[in-house]
CSV table of C-alpha atoms in Angstrom, one decimal:
chain,number,residue,atom,x,y,z
A,1,MET,CA,97.6,49.3,118.8
A,2,ALA,CA,93.9,50.0,117.9
A,3,PHE,CA,94.9,51.8,114.7
A,4,GLU,CA,94.4,50.0,111.4
A,5,LEU,CA,96.3,51.5,108.5
A,6,VAL,CA,93.8,51.8,105.6
A,7,ASN,CA,95.6,53.9,102.9
A,8,LYS,CA,98.6,56.2,102.7
A,9,VAL,CA,97.2,59.6,102.0
A,10,LEU,CA,98.7,61.9,99.4
A,11,SER,CA,100.5,64.9,100.8
A,12,PRO,CA,99.2,68.5,100.1
A,13,ASP,CA,102.0,69.0,97.6
A,14,GLU,CA,101.0,65.9,95.7
A,15,ILE,CA,97.3,66.9,95.7
A,16,ARG,CA,98.1,70.4,94.5
A,17,ASN,CA,100.2,69.0,91.6
A,18,LEU,CA,97.4,66.6,90.7
A,19,LEU,CA,94.8,69.4,90.8
A,20,PRO,CA,96.7,72.7,90.2
A,21,VAL,CA,95.2,76.2,90.2
A,22,PRO,CA,95.6,77.7,86.7
A,23,ASN,CA,97.4,81.1,86.6
A,24,HIS,CA,94.4,83.1,85.6
A,25,LEU,CA,92.4,81.7,88.5
A,26,ALA,CA,95.3,82.3,90.9
A,27,LYS,CA,95.2,86.0,89.9
A,28,ILE,CA,91.4,86.1,90.5
A,29,LYS,CA,91.9,84.5,93.9
A,30,ALA,CA,94.6,87.0,94.8
A,31,LYS,CA,92.4,89.9,93.8
A,32,ARG,CA,89.6,88.6,96.0
A,33,ASP,CA,92.1,88.2,98.9
A,34,VAL,CA,93.0,91.9,98.7
A,35,GLU,CA,89.3,92.8,98.6
A,36,ILE,CA,88.5,90.7,101.7
A,37,LYS,CA,91.5,92.0,103.6
A,38,SER,CA,90.6,95.6,102.8
A,39,ILE,CA,87.2,95.1,104.5
A,40,PHE,CA,88.8,93.7,107.6
A,41,THR,CA,91.3,96.5,107.8
A,42,GLY,CA,88.6,99.1,107.3
A,43,GLU,CA,89.8,100.5,103.9
A,44,ASP,CA,86.8,99.0,102.2
A,45,LYS,CA,83.4,99.8,103.8
A,46,ARG,CA,81.5,97.0,102.1
A,47,PHE,CA,79.7,94.3,104.2
A,48,ILE,CA,80.7,90.6,104.1
A,49,LEU,CA,78.1,87.9,103.6
A,50,ILE,CA,79.3,84.4,104.2
A,51,ILE,CA,76.4,82.3,102.9
A,52,GLY,CA,75.8,78.7,101.8
A,53,PRO,CA,74.8,75.2,102.9
A,54,CYS,CA,75.5,73.8,106.4
A,55,SER,CA,77.6,71.2,104.7
A,56,ALA,CA,78.5,70.8,101.0
A,57,HIS,CA,77.8,67.1,100.2
A,58,ASP,CA,77.0,67.3,96.5
A,59,GLN,CA,79.3,69.1,94.0
A,60,ASP,CA,76.6,69.6,91.4
A,61,ALA,CA,74.2,71.2,93.8
A,62,VAL,CA,76.9,73.4,95.3
A,63,LEU,CA,77.9,74.7,91.9
A,64,SER,CA,74.3,75.4,91.0
A,65,TYR,CA,73.8,77.3,94.2
A,66,VAL,CA,77.0,79.3,94.0
A,67,THR,CA,76.3,80.2,90.4
A,68,LYS,CA,73.1,81.8,91.6
A,69,LEU,CA,75.1,83.6,94.3
A,70,ALA,CA,77.6,85.0,91.7
A,71,GLU,CA,74.7,86.5,89.7
A,72,ILE,CA,73.5,88.3,92.8
A,73,GLN,CA,77.0,89.4,93.7
A,74,GLU,CA,77.1,91.5,90.5
A,75,LYS,CA,73.8,93.3,91.6
A,76,VAL,CA,75.0,94.1,95.1
A,77,LYS,CA,78.7,94.4,94.6
A,78,ASP,CA,78.8,98.1,95.7
A,79,LYS,CA,77.6,97.2,99.2
A,80,ILE,CA,78.2,93.5,99.8
A,81,LEU,CA,81.0,91.1,99.2
A,82,ILE,CA,79.6,87.6,99.1
A,83,ILE,CA,81.8,84.6,100.2
A,84,PRO,CA,80.1,81.3,99.4
A,85,ARG,CA,80.0,78.9,102.4
A,86,VAL,CA,81.4,75.6,101.0
A,87,TYR,CA,82.0,73.5,104.1
A,88,THR,CA,83.6,70.2,103.4
A,89,ASN,CA,84.2,69.0,107.0
A,90,LYS,CA,81.4,68.6,109.5
A,91,PRO,CA,82.2,68.5,113.3
A,92,ARG,CA,80.0,66.1,115.2
A,93,THR,CA,79.3,66.7,118.9
A,94,THR,CA,79.3,63.0,119.7
A,95,GLY,CA,81.5,61.9,116.8
A,96,GLU,CA,78.5,60.1,115.2
A,97,GLY,CA,77.0,60.9,111.8
A,98,TYR,CA,78.1,62.3,108.5
A,99,LYS,CA,81.4,64.0,108.9
A,100,GLY,CA,81.6,65.8,105.5
A,101,MET,CA,82.8,65.3,102.0
A,102,MET,CA,86.4,64.8,103.0
A,103,HIS,CA,85.4,61.7,104.9
A,104,GLN,CA,82.7,60.5,102.5
A,105,PRO,CA,82.7,62.0,99.0
A,106,ASP,CA,79.4,60.0,98.7
A,107,PRO,CA,77.4,60.3,101.9
A,108,ASN,CA,75.8,56.9,101.2
A,109,GLU,CA,79.0,55.0,100.7
A,110,THR,CA,81.7,54.0,103.2
A,111,PRO,CA,84.3,56.6,104.2
A,112,ASN,CA,87.2,57.1,101.8
A,113,VAL,CA,89.5,59.9,102.9
A,114,THR,CA,91.9,59.7,99.9
A,115,ALA,CA,89.0,60.1,97.5
A,116,GLY,CA,87.5,62.7,99.8
A,117,ILE,CA,90.5,64.9,99.7
A,118,LYS,CA,90.6,64.9,95.9
A,119,ALA,CA,86.8,65.6,95.9
A,120,ILE,CA,87.0,68.7,98.2
A,121,ARG,CA,89.9,70.2,96.3
A,122,ASN,CA,88.1,69.6,93.0
A,123,MET,CA,84.9,71.2,94.3
A,124,GLN,CA,86.6,74.3,95.7
A,125,LEU,CA,88.5,74.6,92.4
A,126,LYS,CA,85.3,74.3,90.4
A,127,VAL,CA,83.6,77.0,92.5
A,128,LEU,CA,86.4,79.4,91.8
A,129,GLU,CA,86.6,78.4,88.1
A,130,ASN,CA,82.8,78.7,87.5
A,131,THR,CA,82.0,81.8,89.5
A,132,HIS,CA,85.3,83.6,90.2
A,133,LEU,CA,84.2,83.6,93.9
A,134,SER,CA,86.7,82.1,96.4
A,135,SER,CA,84.8,80.3,99.1
A,136,ALA,CA,84.8,79.8,102.9
A,137,ASP,CA,85.5,76.5,104.7
A,138,GLU,CA,86.0,75.4,108.2
A,139,MET,CA,89.5,74.3,109.3
A,140,LEU,CA,88.4,71.3,111.3
A,141,TYR,CA,91.7,69.6,110.9
A,142,PRO,CA,94.8,71.8,110.9
A,143,ASN,CA,97.0,69.3,109.0
A,144,ASN,CA,94.5,69.3,106.1
A,145,LEU,CA,94.7,73.0,105.5
A,146,GLY,CA,97.4,72.6,102.8
A,147,TYR,CA,95.0,70.7,100.6
A,148,VAL,CA,92.7,73.7,100.0
A,149,GLU,CA,94.4,76.8,101.5
A,150,ASP,CA,95.3,78.2,98.0
A,151,LEU,CA,91.6,78.2,97.0
A,152,LEU,CA,89.9,79.6,100.0
A,153,GLY,CA,89.0,83.2,100.6
A,154,TYR,CA,87.9,82.7,104.2
A,155,ILE,CA,88.6,80.2,106.9
A,156,ALA,CA,86.5,79.6,110.1
A,157,ILE,CA,87.6,77.9,113.3
A,158,GLY,CA,84.6,76.3,115.0
A,159,ALA,CA,83.4,76.6,118.6
A,160,ARG,CA,84.8,73.2,119.6
A,161,SER,CA,88.2,73.9,118.0
A,162,VAL,CA,88.9,77.5,119.2
A,163,GLU,CA,90.6,76.5,122.4
A,164,ASN,CA,92.9,73.9,120.6
A,165,GLN,CA,96.5,74.9,120.6
A,166,GLN,CA,97.2,73.5,117.1
A,167,HIS,CA,94.4,75.4,115.6
A,168,ARG,CA,95.5,78.7,117.1
A,169,LEU,CA,99.1,78.2,116.0
A,170,THR,CA,98.1,77.2,112.5
A,171,VAL,CA,95.9,80.3,112.1
A,172,SER,CA,99.0,82.4,113.0
A,173,GLY,CA,100.6,81.2,109.7
A,174,VAL,CA,97.6,81.7,107.4
A,175,ASP,CA,97.9,84.6,105.0
A,176,GLY,CA,94.2,85.6,104.9
A,177,ALA,CA,91.1,86.2,106.9
A,178,VAL,CA,90.3,83.7,109.6
A,179,GLY,CA,87.3,83.9,111.9
A,180,LEU,CA,87.4,82.3,115.4
A,181,LYS,CA,84.1,81.4,117.0
A,182,ASN,CA,83.3,81.9,120.6
A,183,PRO,CA,83.3,78.5,122.3
A,184,THR,CA,80.0,76.7,123.0
A,185,SER,CA,80.2,77.9,126.6
A,186,GLY,CA,80.0,81.5,125.2
A,187,ASP,CA,83.1,82.7,127.0
A,188,ILE,CA,84.2,85.8,125.1
A,189,GLY,CA,87.5,85.8,126.9
A,190,VAL,CA,88.4,82.4,125.5
A,191,MET,CA,87.6,83.7,122.0
A,192,LEU,CA,89.7,86.9,122.4
A,193,ASN,CA,92.6,84.8,123.8
A,194,SER,CA,92.4,82.7,120.7
A,195,ILE,CA,92.5,85.8,118.5
A,196,LYS,CA,95.5,87.1,120.4
A,197,ALA,CA,97.3,83.8,120.0
A,198,ALA,CA,96.6,83.7,116.3
A,199,GLN,CA,97.8,87.3,115.8
A,200,ILE,CA,101.3,86.7,117.2
A,201,PRO,CA,104.3,84.7,115.9
A,202,HIS,CA,105.0,81.1,116.9
A,203,GLU,CA,107.3,78.1,116.3
A,204,PHE,CA,105.8,74.6,116.2
A,205,ILE,CA,105.5,71.4,114.2
A,206,HIS,CA,103.4,71.5,111.1
A,207,GLU,CA,103.2,69.0,108.2
A,208,GLY,CA,106.3,67.2,109.5
A,209,HIS,CA,108.4,70.4,109.7
A,210,GLU,CA,109.5,72.8,112.4
A,211,VAL,CA,108.0,76.1,111.2
A,212,LYS,CA,107.9,79.7,112.2
A,213,THR,CA,104.9,82.0,111.6
A,214,SER,CA,104.7,85.7,111.6
A,215,GLY,CA,101.2,86.0,113.1
A,216,ASN,CA,97.9,86.7,111.4
A,217,PRO,CA,96.6,90.3,111.8
A,218,LEU,CA,93.3,89.3,110.1
A,219,ALA,CA,92.3,86.8,112.8
A,220,HIS,CA,88.9,88.0,114.2
A,221,ALA,CA,85.8,87.0,116.0
A,222,ILE,CA,82.7,85.1,115.0
A,223,LEU,CA,79.7,85.2,117.4
A,224,ARG,CA,77.6,82.1,117.2
A,225,GLY,CA,75.7,82.0,120.5
A,226,ALA,CA,76.3,79.7,123.4
A,227,VAL,CA,74.8,76.7,125.2
A,228,ASN,CA,74.6,76.7,129.0
A,229,GLN,CA,75.0,73.8,131.4
A,230,TYR,CA,71.3,72.9,131.0
A,231,GLY,CA,71.6,72.6,127.2
A,232,ARG,CA,69.7,75.9,126.6
A,233,ASN,CA,70.8,78.1,123.7
A,234,ILE,CA,71.9,81.6,124.6
A,235,PRO,CA,72.1,84.1,121.7
A,236,ASN,CA,74.9,86.7,121.7
A,237,TYR,CA,73.9,88.9,118.8
A,238,HIS,CA,71.7,91.4,120.7
A,239,TYR,CA,72.6,95.1,121.2
A,240,GLU,CA,74.0,94.6,124.7
A,241,ASP,CA,76.1,91.6,123.5
A,242,LEU,CA,77.6,93.5,120.7
A,243,ARG,CA,78.4,96.5,122.8
A,244,TYR,CA,80.1,94.2,125.4
A,245,VAL,CA,82.2,92.4,122.8
A,246,SER,CA,83.2,95.7,121.3
A,247,LYS,CA,84.3,97.0,124.7
A,248,LYS,CA,86.3,93.9,125.5
A,249,TYR,CA,87.9,93.8,122.1
A,250,GLU,CA,89.0,97.4,122.5
A,251,GLU,CA,90.5,96.7,125.9
A,252,ARG,CA,92.7,93.9,124.4
A,253,GLY,CA,94.1,96.3,121.7
A,254,LEU,CA,94.0,93.6,119.1
A,255,ALA,CA,94.7,94.4,115.4
A,256,ASN,CA,91.8,94.9,112.9
A,257,GLN,CA,89.0,94.5,115.5
A,258,ALA,CA,86.2,92.8,113.6
A,259,VAL,CA,83.1,90.6,114.3
A,260,ILE,CA,81.1,88.4,112.0
A,261,VAL,CA,77.7,87.4,113.4
A,262,ASP,CA,76.7,83.8,112.8
A,263,CYS,CA,72.9,84.0,112.3
A,264,SER,CA,72.6,80.2,112.8
A,265,HIS,CA,73.6,77.7,115.5
A,266,ALA,CA,72.9,78.8,119.1
A,267,ASN,CA,72.0,82.3,117.9
A,268,SER,CA,69.0,81.0,116.0
A,269,MET,CA,68.2,78.3,118.6
A,270,LYS,CA,68.8,75.9,115.7
A,271,HIS,CA,65.7,77.3,113.9
A,272,TYR,CA,66.9,78.2,110.4
A,273,LYS,CA,63.9,80.4,109.7
A,274,GLU,CA,65.0,82.8,112.4
A,275,GLN,CA,68.1,83.8,110.4
A,276,PRO,CA,66.6,86.8,108.5
A,277,ARG,CA,65.2,88.3,111.7
A,278,ILE,CA,68.6,88.1,113.3
A,279,ALA,CA,70.3,89.6,110.3
A,280,HIS,CA,67.9,92.5,110.3
A,281,GLU,CA,68.4,93.1,114.1
A,282,VAL,CA,72.2,93.2,113.7
A,283,ILE,CA,72.0,95.8,111.0
A,284,ARG,CA,69.5,97.9,113.0
A,285,ASN,CA,71.9,97.8,116.0
A,286,MET,CA,74.7,99.0,113.7
A,287,LYS,CA,72.7,102.1,113.0
A,288,HIS,CA,72.2,102.8,116.7
A,289,SER,CA,75.8,102.4,117.9
A,290,GLU,CA,79.0,103.8,116.4
A,291,SER,CA,81.1,101.1,118.2
A,292,ILE,CA,78.9,98.3,116.9
A,293,CYS,CA,78.9,99.7,113.4
A,294,LYS,CA,82.7,100.0,113.4
A,295,ILE,CA,83.3,96.4,114.6
A,296,ILE,CA,80.6,94.4,112.7
A,297,LYS,CA,82.0,93.4,109.3
A,298,GLY,CA,79.4,90.9,108.2
A,299,LEU,CA,77.1,88.0,108.7
A,300,MET,CA,77.2,84.2,108.3
A,301,ILE,CA,74.0,82.5,107.0
A,302,GLU,CA,73.1,78.9,106.3
A,303,SER,CA,71.3,78.7,102.9
A,304,TYR,CA,70.8,76.3,100.1
A,305,LEU,CA,68.6,75.7,97.0
A,306,VAL,CA,65.8,73.9,98.9
A,307,GLU,CA,64.9,75.0,102.5
A,308,GLY,CA,65.0,72.7,105.5
A,309,THR,CA,66.9,69.5,105.8
A,310,GLN,CA,66.7,65.8,104.8
A,311,PRO,CA,68.2,62.5,106.0
A,312,VAL,CA,71.6,61.6,104.8
A,313,THR,CA,69.9,59.1,102.5
A,314,GLY,CA,67.7,61.8,101.0
A,315,THR,CA,67.7,62.5,97.3
A,316,THR,CA,66.4,66.1,97.1
A,317,PHE,CA,68.8,68.1,95.0
A,318,GLY,CA,70.2,71.1,96.8
A,319,GLN,CA,68.8,70.4,100.3
A,320,SER,CA,71.0,70.1,103.4
A,321,ILE,CA,71.7,66.7,105.0
A,322,THR,CA,72.9,68.3,108.2
A,323,ASP,CA,71.4,71.5,109.8
A,324,GLY,CA,68.3,73.1,108.2
A,325,CYS,CA,69.0,76.0,105.7
A,326,LEU,CA,67.0,78.8,104.2
A,327,GLY,CA,65.8,78.0,100.7
A,328,TRP,CA,66.9,80.0,97.6
A,329,ASP,CA,63.9,82.4,97.3
A,330,GLN,CA,64.3,83.3,101.0
A,331,SER,CA,68.0,83.8,100.6
A,332,GLU,CA,67.8,85.9,97.5
A,333,ARG,CA,65.2,88.2,99.1
A,334,LEU,CA,67.3,88.5,102.3
A,335,ILE,CA,70.5,89.5,100.4
A,336,PHE,CA,68.7,92.3,98.6
A,337,GLU,CA,67.0,93.4,101.9
A,338,ILE,CA,70.4,93.6,103.6
A,339,ALA,CA,71.8,95.6,100.7
A,340,ASP,CA,68.9,98.0,100.9
A,341,GLN,CA,69.5,98.6,104.6
A,342,LEU,CA,73.3,99.2,104.4
């Protein structure tokens, strides 16, 4: 076989026992879960803002950034619920490059998954402890969910994972909000099929057990733009796109119909400075269409302490080593502008 056994990885239960969630933090997390759920069910009219670095590679920088977010959250709490984006796994189109903290707790050292799992749980725990904000992460590997599920306020399924059966089935057993992105092709039908699959019960193998799930009524859509056969980015956040998605969503009769618009990726043509313009356009469209206003629940924005990006070997504190991000001053200004427009 071509597999070489490197280390036996601790189970989710072993990692949770090693880094447990104190009771007072578990209560804060549970309260946040109720707030987030209430927005997706329509009981709470606040706007969700999932914001943070493209990939979280440095715990100290992430904690510094999220602490700033927590201070702003207090100022906009009547209109916006902020969910820090703390992504610890990075999907790679070709399989090359930095794959996230879970693989490499130190981006300049060799991969160490065992240390990485401990590092990502510790970081998510520190975010909750220091700021009382539960964060968002991408479920790139369904079998790894148990390592951090009890700490996350929001889970995203990426464009390359949304058609995967194991991802869909696993989401059906998550007790919380999960956003499923449209695939890179932009096929809205595929995304809606995934949401349908996630919202109904299933029986399957998970973490070495045969399990049953009850379905997740909080599974919803994330629009991230598309890439056509010629490699050209095609946005899907414009007025006509949002009306179309709203119509197709309604036709399916899915529970808690909701859309988060990703202002980055193909929607921004990979130009991070376009994100504020996209955010403002989405909010303007909400004011011109009742159906759009009803279905749009929030935005996803890539942001960090220092704008732009740097090589994996870079040493700039709080700057992305993957996709470019808005800097802190731009981000702070954008959050207040969004709050003023809501």
